[in-house]
Tab-separated table of C-alpha atoms and ligand atoms in Angstrom:
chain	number	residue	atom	x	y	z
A	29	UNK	CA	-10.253	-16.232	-16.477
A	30	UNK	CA	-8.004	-14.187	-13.775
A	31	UNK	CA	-4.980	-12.181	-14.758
A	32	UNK	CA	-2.352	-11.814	-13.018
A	33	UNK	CA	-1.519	-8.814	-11.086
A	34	UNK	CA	2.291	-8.138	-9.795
A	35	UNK	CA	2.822	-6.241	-7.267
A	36	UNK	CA	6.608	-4.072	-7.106
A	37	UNK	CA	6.589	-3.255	-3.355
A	38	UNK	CA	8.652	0.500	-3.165
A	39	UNK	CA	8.787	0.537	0.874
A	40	UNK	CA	12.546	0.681	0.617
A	41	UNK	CA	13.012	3.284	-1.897
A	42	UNK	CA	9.757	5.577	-2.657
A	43	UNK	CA	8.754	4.986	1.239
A	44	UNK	CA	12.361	5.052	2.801
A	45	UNK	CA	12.826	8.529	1.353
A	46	UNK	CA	10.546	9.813	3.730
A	47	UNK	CA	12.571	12.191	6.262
A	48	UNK	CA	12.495	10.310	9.922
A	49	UNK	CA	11.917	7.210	7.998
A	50	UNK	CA	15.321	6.220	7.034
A	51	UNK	CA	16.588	2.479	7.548
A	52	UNK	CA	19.814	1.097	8.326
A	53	UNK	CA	21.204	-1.854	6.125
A	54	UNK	CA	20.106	-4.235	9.073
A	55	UNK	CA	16.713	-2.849	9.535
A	56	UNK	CA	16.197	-3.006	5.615
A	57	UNK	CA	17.496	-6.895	5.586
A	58	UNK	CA	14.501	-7.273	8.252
A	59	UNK	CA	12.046	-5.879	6.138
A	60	UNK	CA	13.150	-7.217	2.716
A	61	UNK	CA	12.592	-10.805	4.347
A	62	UNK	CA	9.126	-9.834	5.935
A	63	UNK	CA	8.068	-8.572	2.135
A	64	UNK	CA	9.676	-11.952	0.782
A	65	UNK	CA	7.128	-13.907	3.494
A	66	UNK	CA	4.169	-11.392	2.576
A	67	UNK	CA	4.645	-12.722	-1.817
A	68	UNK	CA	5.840	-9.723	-3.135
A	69	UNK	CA	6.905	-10.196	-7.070
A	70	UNK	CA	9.270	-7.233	-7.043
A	71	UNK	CA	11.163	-5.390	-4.119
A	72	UNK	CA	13.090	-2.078	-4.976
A	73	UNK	CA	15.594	-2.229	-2.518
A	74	UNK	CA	17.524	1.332	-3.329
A	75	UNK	CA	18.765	3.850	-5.468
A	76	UNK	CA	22.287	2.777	-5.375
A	77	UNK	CA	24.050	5.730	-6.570
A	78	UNK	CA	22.303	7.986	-4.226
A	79	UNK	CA	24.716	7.062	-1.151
A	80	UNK	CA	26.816	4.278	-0.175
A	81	UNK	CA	24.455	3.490	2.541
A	82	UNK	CA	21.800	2.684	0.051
A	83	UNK	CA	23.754	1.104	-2.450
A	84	UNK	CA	25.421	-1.586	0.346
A	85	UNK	CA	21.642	-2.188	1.196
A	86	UNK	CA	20.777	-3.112	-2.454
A	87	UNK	CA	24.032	-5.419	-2.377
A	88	UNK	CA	22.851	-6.880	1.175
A	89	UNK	CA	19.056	-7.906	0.136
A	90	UNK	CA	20.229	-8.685	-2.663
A	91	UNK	CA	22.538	-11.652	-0.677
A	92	UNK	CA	19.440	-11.913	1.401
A	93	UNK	CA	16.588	-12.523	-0.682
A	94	UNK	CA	16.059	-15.264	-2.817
A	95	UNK	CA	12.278	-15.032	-4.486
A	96	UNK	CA	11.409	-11.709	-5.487
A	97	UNK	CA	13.142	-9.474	-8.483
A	98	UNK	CA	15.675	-7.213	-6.728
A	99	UNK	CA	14.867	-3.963	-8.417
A	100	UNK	CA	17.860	-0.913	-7.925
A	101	UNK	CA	16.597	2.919	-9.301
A	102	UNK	CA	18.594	4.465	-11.514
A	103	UNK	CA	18.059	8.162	-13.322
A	104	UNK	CA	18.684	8.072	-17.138
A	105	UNK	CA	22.445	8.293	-16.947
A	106	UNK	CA	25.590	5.710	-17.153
A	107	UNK	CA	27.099	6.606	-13.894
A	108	UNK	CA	23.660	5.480	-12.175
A	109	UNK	CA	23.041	2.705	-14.202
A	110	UNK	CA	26.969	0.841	-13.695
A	111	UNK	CA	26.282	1.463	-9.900
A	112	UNK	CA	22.402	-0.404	-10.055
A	113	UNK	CA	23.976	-3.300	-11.974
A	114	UNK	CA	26.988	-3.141	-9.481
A	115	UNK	CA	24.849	-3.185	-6.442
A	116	UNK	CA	22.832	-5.986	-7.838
A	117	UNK	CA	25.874	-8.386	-8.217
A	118	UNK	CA	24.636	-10.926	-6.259
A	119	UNK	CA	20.627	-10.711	-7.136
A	120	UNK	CA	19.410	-14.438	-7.775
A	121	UNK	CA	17.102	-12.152	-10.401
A	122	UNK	CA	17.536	-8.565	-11.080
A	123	UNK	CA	15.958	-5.400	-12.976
A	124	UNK	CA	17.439	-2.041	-13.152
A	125	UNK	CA	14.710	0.637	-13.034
A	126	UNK	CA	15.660	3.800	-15.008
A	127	UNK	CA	13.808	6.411	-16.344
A	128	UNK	CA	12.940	10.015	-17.268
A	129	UNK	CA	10.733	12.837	-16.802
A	130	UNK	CA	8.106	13.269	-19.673
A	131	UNK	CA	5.467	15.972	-19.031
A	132	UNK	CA	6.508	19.080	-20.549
A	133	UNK	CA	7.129	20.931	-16.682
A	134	UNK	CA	9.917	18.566	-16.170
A	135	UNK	CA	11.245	18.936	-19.506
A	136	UNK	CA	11.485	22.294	-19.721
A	137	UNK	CA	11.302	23.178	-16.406
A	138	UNK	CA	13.295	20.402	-14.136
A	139	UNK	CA	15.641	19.107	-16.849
A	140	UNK	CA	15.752	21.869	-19.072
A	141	UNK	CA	15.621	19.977	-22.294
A	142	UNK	CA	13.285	19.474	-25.130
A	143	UNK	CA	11.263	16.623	-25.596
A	144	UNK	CA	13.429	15.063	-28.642
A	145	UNK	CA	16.740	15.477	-26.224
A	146	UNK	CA	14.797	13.776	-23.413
A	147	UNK	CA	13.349	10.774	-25.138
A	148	UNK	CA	16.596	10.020	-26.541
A	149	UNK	CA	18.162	10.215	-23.589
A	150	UNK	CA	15.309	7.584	-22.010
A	151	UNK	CA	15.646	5.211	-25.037
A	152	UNK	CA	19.686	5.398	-24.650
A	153	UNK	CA	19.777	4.470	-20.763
A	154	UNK	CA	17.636	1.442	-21.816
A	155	UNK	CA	19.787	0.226	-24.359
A	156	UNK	CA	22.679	1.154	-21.354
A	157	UNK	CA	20.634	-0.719	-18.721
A	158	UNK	CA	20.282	-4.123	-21.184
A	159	UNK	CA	23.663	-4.256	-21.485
A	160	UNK	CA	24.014	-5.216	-17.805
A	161	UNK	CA	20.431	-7.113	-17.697
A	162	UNK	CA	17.739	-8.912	-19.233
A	163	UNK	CA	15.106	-7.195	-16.926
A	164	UNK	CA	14.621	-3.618	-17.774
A	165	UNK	CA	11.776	-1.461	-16.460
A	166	UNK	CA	11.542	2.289	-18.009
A	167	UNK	CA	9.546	5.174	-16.323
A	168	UNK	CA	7.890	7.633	-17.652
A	169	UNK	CA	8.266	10.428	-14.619
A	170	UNK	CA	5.238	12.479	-14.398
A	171	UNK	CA	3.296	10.902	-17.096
A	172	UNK	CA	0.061	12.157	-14.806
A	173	UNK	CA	0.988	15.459	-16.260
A	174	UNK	CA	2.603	14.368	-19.494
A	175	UNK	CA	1.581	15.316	-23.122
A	176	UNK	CA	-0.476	11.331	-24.381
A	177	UNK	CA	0.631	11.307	-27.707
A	178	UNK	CA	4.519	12.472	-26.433
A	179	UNK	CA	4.064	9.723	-23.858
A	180	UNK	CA	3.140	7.013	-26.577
A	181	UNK	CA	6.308	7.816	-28.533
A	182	UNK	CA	8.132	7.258	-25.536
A	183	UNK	CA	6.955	4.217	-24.430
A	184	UNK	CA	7.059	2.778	-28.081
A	185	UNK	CA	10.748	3.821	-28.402
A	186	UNK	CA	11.512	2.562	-24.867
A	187	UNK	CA	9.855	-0.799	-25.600
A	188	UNK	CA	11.750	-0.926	-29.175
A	189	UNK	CA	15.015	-0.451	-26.824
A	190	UNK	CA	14.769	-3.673	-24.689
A	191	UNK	CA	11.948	-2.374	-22.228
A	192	UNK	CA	9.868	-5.558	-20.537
A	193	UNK	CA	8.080	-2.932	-17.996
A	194	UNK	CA	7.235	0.363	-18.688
A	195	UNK	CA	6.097	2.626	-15.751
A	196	UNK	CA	3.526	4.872	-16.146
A	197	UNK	CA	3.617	7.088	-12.917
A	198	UNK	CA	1.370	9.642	-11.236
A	199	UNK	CA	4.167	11.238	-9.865
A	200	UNK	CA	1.898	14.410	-8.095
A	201	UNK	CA	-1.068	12.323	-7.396
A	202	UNK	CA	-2.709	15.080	-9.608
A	203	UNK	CA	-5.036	12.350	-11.902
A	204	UNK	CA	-8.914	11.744	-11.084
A	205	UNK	CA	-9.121	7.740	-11.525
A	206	UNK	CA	-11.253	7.684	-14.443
A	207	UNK	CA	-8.665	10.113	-16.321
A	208	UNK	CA	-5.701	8.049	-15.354
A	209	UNK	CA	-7.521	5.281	-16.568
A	210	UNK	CA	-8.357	6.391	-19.503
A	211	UNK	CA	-4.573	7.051	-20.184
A	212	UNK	CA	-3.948	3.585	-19.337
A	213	UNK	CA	-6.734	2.322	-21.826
A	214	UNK	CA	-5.053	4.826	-24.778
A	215	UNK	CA	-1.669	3.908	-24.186
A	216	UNK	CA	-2.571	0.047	-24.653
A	217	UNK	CA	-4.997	0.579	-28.079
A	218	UNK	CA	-2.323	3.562	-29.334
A	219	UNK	CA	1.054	1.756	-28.705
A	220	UNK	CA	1.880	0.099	-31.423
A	221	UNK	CA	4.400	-2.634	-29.353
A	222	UNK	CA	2.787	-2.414	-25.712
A	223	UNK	CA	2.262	-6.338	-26.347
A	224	UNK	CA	5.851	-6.724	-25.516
A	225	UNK	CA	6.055	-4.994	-21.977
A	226	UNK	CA	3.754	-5.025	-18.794
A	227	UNK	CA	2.190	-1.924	-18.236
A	228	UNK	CA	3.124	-0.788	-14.354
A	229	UNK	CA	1.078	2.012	-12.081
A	230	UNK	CA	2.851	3.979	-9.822
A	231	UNK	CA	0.633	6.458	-8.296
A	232	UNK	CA	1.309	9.216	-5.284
A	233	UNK	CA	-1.565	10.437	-2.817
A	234	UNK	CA	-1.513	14.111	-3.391
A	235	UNK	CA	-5.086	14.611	-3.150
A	236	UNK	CA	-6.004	10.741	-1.628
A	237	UNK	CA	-6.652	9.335	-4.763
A	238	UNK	CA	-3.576	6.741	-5.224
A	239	UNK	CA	-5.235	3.686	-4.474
A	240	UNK	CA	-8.272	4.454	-6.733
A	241	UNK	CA	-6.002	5.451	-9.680
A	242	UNK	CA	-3.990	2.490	-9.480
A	243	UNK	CA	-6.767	0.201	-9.315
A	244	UNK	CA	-8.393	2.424	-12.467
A	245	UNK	CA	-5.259	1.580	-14.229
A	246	UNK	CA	-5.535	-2.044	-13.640
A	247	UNK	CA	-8.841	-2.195	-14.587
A	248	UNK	CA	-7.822	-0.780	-17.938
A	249	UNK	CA	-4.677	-2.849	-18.725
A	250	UNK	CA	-1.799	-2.437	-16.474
A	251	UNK	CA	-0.654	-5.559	-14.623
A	252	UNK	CA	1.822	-4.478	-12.363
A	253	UNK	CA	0.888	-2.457	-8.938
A	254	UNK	CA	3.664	-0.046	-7.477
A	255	UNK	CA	3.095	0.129	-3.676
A	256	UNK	CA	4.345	0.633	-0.355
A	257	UNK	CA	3.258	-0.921	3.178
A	258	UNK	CA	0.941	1.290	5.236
A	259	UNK	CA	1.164	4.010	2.021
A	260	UNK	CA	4.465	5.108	3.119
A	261	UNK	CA	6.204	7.540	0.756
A	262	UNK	CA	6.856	11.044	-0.609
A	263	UNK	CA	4.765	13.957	0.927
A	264	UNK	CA	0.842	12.306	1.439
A	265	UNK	CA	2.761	8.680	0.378
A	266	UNK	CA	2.302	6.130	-2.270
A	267	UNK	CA	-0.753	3.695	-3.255
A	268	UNK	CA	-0.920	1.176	-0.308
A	269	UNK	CA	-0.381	-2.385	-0.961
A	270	UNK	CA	-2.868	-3.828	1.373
A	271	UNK	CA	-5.906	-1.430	-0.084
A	272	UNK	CA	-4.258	-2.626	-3.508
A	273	UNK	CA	-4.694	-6.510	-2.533
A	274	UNK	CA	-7.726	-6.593	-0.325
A	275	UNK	CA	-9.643	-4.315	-3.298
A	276	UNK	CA	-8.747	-6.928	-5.817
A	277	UNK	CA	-9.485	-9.715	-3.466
A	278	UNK	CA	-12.790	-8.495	-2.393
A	279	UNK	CA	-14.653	-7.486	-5.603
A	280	UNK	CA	-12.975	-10.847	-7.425
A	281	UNK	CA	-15.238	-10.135	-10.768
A	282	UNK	CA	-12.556	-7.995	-11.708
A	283	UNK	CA	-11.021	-10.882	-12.468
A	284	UNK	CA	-7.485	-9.666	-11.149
A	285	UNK	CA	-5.392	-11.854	-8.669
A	286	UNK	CA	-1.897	-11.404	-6.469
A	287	UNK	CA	0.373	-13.720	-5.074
A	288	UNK	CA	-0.042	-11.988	-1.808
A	289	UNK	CA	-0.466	-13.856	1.235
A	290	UNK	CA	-3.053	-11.575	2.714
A	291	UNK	CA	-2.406	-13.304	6.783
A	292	UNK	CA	0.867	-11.508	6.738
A	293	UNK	CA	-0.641	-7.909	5.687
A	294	UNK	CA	-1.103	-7.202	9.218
A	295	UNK	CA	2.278	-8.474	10.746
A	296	UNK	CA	4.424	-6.733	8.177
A	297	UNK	CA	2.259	-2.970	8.508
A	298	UNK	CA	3.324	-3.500	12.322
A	299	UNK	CA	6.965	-4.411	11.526
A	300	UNK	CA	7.069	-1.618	8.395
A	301	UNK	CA	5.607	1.356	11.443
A	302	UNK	CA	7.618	0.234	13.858
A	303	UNK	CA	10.654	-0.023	11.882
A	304	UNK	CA	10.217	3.917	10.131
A	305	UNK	CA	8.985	4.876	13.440
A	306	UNK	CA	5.690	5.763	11.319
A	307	UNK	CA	3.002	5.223	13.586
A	308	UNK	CA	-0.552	3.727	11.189
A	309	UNK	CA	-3.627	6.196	11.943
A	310	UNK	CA	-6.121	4.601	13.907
A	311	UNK	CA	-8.503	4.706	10.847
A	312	UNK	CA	-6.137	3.805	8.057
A	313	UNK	CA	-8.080	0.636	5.859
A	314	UNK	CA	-7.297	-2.774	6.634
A	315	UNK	CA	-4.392	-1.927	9.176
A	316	UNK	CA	-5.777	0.893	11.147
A	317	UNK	CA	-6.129	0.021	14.938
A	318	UNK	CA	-10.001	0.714	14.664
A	319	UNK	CA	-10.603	-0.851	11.148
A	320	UNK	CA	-12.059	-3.377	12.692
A	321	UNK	CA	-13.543	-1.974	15.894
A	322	UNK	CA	-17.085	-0.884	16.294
A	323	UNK	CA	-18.573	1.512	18.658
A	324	UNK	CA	-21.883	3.053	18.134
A	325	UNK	CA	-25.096	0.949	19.174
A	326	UNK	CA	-26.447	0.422	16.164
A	327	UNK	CA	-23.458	-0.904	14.169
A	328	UNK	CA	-22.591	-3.054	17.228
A	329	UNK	CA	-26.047	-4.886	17.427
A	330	UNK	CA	-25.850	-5.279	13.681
A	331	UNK	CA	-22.091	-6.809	14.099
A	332	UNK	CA	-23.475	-8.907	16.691
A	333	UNK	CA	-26.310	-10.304	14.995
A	334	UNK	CA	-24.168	-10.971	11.579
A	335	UNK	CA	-20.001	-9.641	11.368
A	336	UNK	CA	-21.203	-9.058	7.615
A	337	UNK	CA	-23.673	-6.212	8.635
A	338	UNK	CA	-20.723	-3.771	9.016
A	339	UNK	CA	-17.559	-5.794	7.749
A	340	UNK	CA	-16.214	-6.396	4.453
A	341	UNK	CA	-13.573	-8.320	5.107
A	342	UNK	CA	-12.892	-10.810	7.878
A	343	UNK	CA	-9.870	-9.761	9.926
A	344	UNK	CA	-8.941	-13.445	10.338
A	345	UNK	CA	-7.533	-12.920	6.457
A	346	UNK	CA	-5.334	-9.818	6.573
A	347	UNK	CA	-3.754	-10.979	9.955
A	348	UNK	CA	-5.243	-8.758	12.258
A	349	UNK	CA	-6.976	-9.144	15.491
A	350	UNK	CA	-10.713	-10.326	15.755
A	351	UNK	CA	-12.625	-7.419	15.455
A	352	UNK	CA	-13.904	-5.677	18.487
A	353	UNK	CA	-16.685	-4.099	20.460
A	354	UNK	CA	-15.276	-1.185	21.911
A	355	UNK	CA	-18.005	0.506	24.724
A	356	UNK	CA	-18.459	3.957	24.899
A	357	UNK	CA	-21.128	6.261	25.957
A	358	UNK	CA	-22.643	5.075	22.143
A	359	UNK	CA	-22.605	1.163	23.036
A	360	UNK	CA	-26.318	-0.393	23.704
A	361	UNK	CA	-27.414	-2.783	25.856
A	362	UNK	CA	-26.544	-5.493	23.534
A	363	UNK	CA	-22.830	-4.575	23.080
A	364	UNK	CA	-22.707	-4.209	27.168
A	365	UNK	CA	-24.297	-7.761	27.576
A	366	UNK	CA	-22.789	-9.768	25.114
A	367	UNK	CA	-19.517	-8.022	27.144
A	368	UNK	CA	-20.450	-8.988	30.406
A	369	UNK	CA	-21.329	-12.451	28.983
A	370	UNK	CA	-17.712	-12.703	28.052
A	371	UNK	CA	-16.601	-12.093	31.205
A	372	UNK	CA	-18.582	-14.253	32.910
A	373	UNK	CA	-21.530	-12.564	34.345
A	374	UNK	CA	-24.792	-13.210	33.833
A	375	UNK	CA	-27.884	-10.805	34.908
A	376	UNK	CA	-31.848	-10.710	34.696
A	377	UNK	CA	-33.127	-7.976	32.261
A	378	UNK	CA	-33.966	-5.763	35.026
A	379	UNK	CA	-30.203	-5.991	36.318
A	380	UNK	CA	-28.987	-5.258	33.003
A	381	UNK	CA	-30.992	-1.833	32.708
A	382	UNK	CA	-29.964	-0.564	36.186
A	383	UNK	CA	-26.141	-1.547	34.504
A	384	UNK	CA	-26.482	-0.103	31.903
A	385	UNK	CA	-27.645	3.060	33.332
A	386	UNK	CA	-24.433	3.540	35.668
A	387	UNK	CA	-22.448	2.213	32.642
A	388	UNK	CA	-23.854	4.931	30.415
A	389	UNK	CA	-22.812	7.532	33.146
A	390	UNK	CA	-19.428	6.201	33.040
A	391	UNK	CA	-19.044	6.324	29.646
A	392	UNK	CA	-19.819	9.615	29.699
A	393	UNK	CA	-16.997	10.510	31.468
A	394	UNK	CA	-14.537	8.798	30.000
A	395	UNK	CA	-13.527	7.939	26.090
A	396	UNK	CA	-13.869	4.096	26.500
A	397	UNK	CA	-14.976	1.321	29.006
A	398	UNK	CA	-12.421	-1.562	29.354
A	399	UNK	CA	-13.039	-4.610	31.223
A	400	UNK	CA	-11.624	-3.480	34.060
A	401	UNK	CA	-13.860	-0.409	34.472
A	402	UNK	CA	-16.640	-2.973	34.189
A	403	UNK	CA	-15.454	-5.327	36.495
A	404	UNK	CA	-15.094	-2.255	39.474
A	405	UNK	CA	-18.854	-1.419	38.209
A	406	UNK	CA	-20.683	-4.144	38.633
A	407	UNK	CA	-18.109	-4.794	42.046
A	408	UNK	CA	-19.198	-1.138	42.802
A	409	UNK	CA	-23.330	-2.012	42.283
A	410	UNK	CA	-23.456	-5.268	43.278
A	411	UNK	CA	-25.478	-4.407	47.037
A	412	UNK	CA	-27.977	-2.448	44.725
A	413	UNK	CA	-28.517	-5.254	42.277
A	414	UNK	CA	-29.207	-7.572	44.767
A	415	UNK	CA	-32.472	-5.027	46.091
B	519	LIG	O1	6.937	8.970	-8.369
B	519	LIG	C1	7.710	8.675	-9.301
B	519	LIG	O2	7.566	9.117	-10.441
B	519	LIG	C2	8.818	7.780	-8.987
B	519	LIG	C3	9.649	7.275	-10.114
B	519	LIG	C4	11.091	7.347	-9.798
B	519	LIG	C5	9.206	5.899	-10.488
B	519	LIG	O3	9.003	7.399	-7.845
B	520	LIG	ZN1	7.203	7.688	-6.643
């Protein structure tokens, strides 16, 4: 049987606070709706208190959007908590996110607390936060780095306070996957009450292992993704949603589904870069320009023969272009003629190697052979083929 994955899309809070990548309330609308279309479950639109450009955003997608939860951020305090619930006034379904640091550097270091004080504080600003709405989610900042059996007691007490999601984040990407999911695995056989909340991942790319932790921590129990289109977020970013989706659709004997519809991955990474100004590198997975692009001989006479030779996915799904043959000096014969062939030409076998030997020498000068180039080529060699 599949489960159920959810997946609580961050690009307008964790990825918005990303200096250069700030959105006005207009832009935001835009990409709230294009997140809607794509079948997020949860969009965290702000954290209201933090200006009042961000907290007439949450009010605005919260007019604007009519499917997903509208999720506001909150720290564990009343003041930021009244202006969440304020801000989501006109939600058609709401959660307040609040939450608290729990590894002992935040404690003592950041907040200056104890760990009594702190999880106090957490389990009060829950009760605070139900008062307002049904839909609480707590996190657990820094639980990465946080003491386990400390963590448990928090997440029991936050559960016994009206918690229905409790975040587990890897706030400084620090985690190897199997550790994190490990953590995930205690958390569900030690917590007494974890029956009566989803477990949630939220996992930072530090050291480019966000994607693999959160999908460790859905292997082991969690059932709620925290991402952000193209990976967008804090320092190195956030888990990505469309590694997050296209993992769980490709190796479906995990059992784990989404509600994503995987044709408008593509559309909305455009709309998300262009938007942030937050260009995608050219070999970023699934949304890269070249992710689909192949250039050496051999892969290209493999792709040729069967796209499943050197593709795991068919872009057709994710809303990207048809894959392509790019030719460069490392293209072979059969990249070069199935080419030509598309634009039109036809040649004998001994045509094709005198082609392919200017072609070669062409390539060699330059990064990459376009149609046009091959089109002044053959225009160019034409009198010589004919010998
Ligand atoms: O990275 C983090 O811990 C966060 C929390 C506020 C959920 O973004
Ligand atoms: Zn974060």
């Amino acid at each position: 049987m599949n489960d159920r994955v959810y997946i609580f899309d961050t690009t307008l809070r964790d990825g918005e606070q990303v200096p250069g990548c700030q959105l006005n309330t207009a832009e935001k609308i835009e990409v709230a709706k294009a997140l809607e279309a794509l079948g997020v479950d949860v969009l965290e639109a702000g954290f209201p208190i933090s200006s009042p450009g961000d907290f007439n955003s949450v009010v605005e997608i919260s007019k604007a959007i009519s499917v997903p939860i509208i999720c506001g951020l909150t720290r564990a305090l009343e003041k930021d908590i009244d202006a969440a619930a304020a801000a989501l006034k006109y939600a058609k379904r709401k959660r307040i996110h609040t939450g608290i640091g729990s590894s002992d550097l935040h404690i003592y270091t950041k907040l200056k607390s104890t760990r009594d004080k702190i999880l106090e504080q957490g389990v009060r600003a829950v009760k605070y936060a139900k008062k307002h709405v049904e839909d609480v989610q707590f996190y657990a900042e820094d639980a990465g780095r946080a003491n386990l059996e400390y963590l448990c007691n928090m997440i029991e007490s936050v559960i016994d306070a009206g918690a229905t999601v409790v975040n587990i984040p890897d706030t400084t990407g620090y985690n190897l996957p199997w550790v994190f999911g490990e953590k995930i695995k205690y958390l569900v056989e030690q917590v007494p009450n974890i029956h009566k909340a989803r477990i949630a991942v939220h996992c930072h790319n530090d050291l480019g292992l966000a994607t693999s932790n959160t999908i460790a921590g859905l292997v082991n129990g969690a059932r709620q993704a925290e991402v952000t289109m193209n990976g967008v977020g804090e320092r190195a970013g956030n888990t990505s949603l469309e590694e997050t989706v296209m993992i769980l659709y490709s190796h479906k004997h995990l059992g784990l589904t989404t509600n994503i519809n995987t044709e408008q991955i593509c559309p909305t990474s455009d709309l998300v870069s262009k938007m942030m100004r937050m260009p995608v590198q050219a070999n970023k997975a699934i949304v890269g320009k070249n992710a689909f692009a192949h250039s050496s001989g051999i892969h290209q006479d493999g792709f040729l023969k069967n796209r499943e030779n050197y593709e795991v996915i068919d872009p057709v799904i994710v809303g990207s272009m048809p894959s392509s043959i790019v030719l460069t000096a490392r293209s072979g014969k059969h990249a070069l003629l199935h080419r030509l062939e598309k634009l039109g030409y036809t040649f004998e076998k001994e045509e094709l190697i005198k082609i392919y030997d200017k072609f070669l020498v062409l390539a060699d000068s330059q990064k990459e052979v376009n149609d046009k180039d091959l089109i002044n080529l053959i225009n160019e060699i034409e009198p010589e083929l004919k010998k």
